[in-house]
PDB file of C-alpha atoms in Angstrom:
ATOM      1  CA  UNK A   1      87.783  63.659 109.763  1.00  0.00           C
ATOM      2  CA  UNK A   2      89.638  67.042 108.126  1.00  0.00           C
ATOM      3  CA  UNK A   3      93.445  67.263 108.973  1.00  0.00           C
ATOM      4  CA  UNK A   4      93.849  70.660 110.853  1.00  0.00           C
ATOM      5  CA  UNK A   5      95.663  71.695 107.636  1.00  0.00           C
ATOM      6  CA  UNK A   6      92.533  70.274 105.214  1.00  0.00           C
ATOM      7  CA  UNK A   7      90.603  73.186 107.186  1.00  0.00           C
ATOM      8  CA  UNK A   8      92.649  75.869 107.211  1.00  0.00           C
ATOM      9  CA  UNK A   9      92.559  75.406 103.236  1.00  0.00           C
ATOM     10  CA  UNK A  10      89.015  75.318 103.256  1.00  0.00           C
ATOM     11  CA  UNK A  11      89.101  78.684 105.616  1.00  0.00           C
ATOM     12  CA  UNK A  12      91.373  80.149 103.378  1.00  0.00           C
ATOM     13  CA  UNK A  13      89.186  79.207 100.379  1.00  0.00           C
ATOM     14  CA  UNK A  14      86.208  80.956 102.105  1.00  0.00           C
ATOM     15  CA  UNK A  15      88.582  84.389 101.962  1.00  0.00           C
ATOM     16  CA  UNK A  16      89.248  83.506  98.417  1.00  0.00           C
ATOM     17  CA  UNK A  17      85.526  83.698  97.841  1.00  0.00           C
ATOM     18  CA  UNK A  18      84.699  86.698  99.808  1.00  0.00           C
ATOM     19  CA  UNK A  19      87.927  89.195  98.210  1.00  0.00           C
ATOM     20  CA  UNK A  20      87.336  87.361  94.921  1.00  0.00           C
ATOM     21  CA  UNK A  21      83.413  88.606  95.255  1.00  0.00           C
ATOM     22  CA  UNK A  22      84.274  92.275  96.705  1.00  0.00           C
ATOM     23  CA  UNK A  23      86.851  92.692  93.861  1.00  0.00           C
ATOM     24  CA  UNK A  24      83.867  91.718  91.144  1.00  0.00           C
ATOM     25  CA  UNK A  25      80.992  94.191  93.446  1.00  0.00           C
ATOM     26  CA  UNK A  26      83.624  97.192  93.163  1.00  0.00           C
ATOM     27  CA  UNK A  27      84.354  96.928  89.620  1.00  0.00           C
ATOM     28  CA  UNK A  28      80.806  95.980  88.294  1.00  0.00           C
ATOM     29  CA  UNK A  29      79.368  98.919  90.853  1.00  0.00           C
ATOM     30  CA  UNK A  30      81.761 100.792  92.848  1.00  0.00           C
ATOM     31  CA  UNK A  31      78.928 102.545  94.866  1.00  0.00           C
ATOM     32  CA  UNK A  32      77.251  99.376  95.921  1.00  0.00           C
ATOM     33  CA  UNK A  33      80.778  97.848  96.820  1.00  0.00           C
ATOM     34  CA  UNK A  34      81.619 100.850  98.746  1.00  0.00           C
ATOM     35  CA  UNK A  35      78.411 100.547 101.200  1.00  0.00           C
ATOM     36  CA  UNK A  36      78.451  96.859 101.107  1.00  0.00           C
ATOM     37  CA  UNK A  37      82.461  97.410 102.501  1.00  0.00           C
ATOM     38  CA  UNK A  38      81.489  99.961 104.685  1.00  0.00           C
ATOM     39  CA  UNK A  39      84.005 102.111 103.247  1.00  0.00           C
ATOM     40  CA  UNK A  40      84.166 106.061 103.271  1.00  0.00           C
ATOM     41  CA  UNK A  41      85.686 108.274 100.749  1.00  0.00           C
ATOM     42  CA  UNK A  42      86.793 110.681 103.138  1.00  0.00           C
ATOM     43  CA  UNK A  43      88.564 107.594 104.781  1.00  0.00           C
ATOM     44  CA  UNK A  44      90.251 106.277 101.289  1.00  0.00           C
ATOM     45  CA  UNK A  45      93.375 107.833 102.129  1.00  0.00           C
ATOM     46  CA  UNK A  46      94.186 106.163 105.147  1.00  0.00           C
ATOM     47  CA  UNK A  47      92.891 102.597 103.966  1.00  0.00           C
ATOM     48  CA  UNK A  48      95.541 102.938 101.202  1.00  0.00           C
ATOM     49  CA  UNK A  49      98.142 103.499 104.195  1.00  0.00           C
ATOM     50  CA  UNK A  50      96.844 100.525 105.680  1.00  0.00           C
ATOM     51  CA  UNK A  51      96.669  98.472 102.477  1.00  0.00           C
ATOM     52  CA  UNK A  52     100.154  99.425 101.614  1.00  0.00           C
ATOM     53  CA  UNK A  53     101.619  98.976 105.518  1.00  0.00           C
ATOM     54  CA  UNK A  54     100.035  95.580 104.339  1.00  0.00           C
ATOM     55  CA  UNK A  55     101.590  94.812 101.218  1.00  0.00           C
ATOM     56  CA  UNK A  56     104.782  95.973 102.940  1.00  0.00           C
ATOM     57  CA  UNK A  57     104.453  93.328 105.854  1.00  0.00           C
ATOM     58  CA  UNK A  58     103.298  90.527 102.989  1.00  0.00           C
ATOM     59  CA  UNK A  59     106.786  91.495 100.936  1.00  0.00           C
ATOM     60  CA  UNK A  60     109.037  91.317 104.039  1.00  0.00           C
ATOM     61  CA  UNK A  61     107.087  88.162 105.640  1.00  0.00           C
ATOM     62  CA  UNK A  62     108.391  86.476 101.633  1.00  0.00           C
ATOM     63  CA  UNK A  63     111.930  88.011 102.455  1.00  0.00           C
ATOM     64  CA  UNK A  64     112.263  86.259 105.649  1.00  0.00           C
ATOM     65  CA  UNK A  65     110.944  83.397 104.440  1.00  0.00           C
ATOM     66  CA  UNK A  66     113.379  83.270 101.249  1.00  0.00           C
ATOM     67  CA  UNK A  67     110.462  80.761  99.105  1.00  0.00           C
ATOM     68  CA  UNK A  68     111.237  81.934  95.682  1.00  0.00           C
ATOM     69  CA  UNK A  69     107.559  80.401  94.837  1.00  0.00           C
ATOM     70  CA  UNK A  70     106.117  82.808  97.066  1.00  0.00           C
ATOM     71  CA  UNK A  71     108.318  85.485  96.192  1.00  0.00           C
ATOM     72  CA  UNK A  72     107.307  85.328  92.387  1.00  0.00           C
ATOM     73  CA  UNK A  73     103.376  84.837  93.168  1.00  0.00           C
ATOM     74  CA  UNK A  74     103.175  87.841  95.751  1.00  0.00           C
ATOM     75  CA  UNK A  75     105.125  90.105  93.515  1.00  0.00           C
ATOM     76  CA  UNK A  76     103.349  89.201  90.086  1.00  0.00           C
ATOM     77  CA  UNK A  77     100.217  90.125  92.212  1.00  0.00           C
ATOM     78  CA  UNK A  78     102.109  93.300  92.859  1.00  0.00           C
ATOM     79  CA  UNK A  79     102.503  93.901  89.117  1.00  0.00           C
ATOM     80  CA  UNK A  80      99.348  93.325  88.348  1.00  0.00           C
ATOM     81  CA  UNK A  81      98.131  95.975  90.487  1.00  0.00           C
ATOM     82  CA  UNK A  82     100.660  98.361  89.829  1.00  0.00           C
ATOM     83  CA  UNK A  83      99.749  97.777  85.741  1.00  0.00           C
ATOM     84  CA  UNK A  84      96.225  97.851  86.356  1.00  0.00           C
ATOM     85  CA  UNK A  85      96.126 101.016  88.167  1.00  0.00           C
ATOM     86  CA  UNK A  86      98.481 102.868  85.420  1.00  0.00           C
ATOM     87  CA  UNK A  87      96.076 101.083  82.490  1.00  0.00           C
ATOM     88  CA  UNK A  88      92.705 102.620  84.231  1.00  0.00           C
ATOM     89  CA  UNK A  89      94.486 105.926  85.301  1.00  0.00           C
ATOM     90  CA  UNK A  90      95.593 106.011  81.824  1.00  0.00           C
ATOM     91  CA  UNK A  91      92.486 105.358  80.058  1.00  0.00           C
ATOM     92  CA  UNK A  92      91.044 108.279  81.761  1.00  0.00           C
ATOM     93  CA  UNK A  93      94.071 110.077  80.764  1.00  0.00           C
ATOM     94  CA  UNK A  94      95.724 110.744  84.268  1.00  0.00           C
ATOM     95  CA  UNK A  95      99.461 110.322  85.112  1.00  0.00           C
ATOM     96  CA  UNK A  96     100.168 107.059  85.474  1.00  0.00           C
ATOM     97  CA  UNK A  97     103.753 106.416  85.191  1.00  0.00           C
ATOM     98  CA  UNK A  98     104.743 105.695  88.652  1.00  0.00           C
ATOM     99  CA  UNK A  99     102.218 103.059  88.875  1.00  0.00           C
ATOM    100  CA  UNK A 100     103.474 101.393  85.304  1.00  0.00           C
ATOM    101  CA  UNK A 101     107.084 101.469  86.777  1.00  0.00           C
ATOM    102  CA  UNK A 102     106.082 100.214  90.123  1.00  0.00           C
ATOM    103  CA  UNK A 103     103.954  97.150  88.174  1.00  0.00           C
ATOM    104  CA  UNK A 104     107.200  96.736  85.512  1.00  0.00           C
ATOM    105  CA  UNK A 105     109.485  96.281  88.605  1.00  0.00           C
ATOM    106  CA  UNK A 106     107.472  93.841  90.739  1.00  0.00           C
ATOM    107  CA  UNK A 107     107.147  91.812  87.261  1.00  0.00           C
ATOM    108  CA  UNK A 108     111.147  92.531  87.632  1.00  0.00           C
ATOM    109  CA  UNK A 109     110.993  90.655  90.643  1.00  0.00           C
ATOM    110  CA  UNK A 110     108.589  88.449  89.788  1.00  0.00           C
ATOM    111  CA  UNK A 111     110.326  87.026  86.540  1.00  0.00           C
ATOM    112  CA  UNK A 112     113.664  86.666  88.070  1.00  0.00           C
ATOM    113  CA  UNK A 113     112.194  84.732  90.862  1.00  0.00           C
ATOM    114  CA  UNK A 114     110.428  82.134  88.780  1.00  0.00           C
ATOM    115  CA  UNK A 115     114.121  82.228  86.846  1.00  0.00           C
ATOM    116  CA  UNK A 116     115.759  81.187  89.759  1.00  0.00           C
ATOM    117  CA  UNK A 117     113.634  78.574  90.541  1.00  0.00           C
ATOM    118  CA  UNK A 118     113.692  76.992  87.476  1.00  0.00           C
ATOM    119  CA  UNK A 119     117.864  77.451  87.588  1.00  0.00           C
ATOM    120  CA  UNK A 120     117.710  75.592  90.339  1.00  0.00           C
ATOM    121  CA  UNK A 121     115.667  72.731  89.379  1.00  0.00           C
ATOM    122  CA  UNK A 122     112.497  73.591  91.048  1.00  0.00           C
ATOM    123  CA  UNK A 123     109.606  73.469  89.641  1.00  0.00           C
ATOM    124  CA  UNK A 124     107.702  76.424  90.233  1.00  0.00           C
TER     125      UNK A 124
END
């Protein structure tokens, strides 16, 4: 029999699946990931509110927390999203700035993290 812990991985694999697949439907065709989502354009506004209310609860949940490990993973996740959205908004030769310095600062964060873990002995 699964330890109660052995499932929640296995639950939290399942969401692993599901984002992992909506990330590869929106990229390989938006349009299709949009419907599939349910999502509205005239609603994208407020579901990056709610996605960044999110991200905001995620980054204070590793404050409080004080895991270095978890600290460094959520926040090179940050960078990556900050970089990616200045690379694409760049490519299609939009400002993109704030997004490169918001991705260059949560690697910032990111990197000295994993430094301090590995100053203290930890692996990380």
């Amino acid at each position: 029999m699964m330890a109660l812990a052995d499932i929640v991985v296995v639950m939290a694999a399942g969401g692993v699946v599901v984002t992992g697949a909506l990330a590869v439907l929106f990229a390989l065709a938006p349009g299709r990931g949009m419907a599939i989502a349910t999502h509205r354009k005239s609603h994208l506004p407020l579901v990056l509110a709610d996605r960044y209310a999110a991200f905001c609860l995620l980054a204070i949940a590793a404050v409080i927390y004080r895991d270095l490990n978890v600290i460094a993973v959520l926040f090179a996740v940050f960078a990556f999203m900050g970089i990616v959205d200045a690379w694409l908004y760049a490519r299609d030769g939009h400002p993109c700035a704030r997004h490169l310095i918001a991705g260059l600062l949560a690697a910032l964060v990111s990197a000295t993290a994993l430094a301090a873990t590995l100053a203290n002995g930890a692996i990380a």
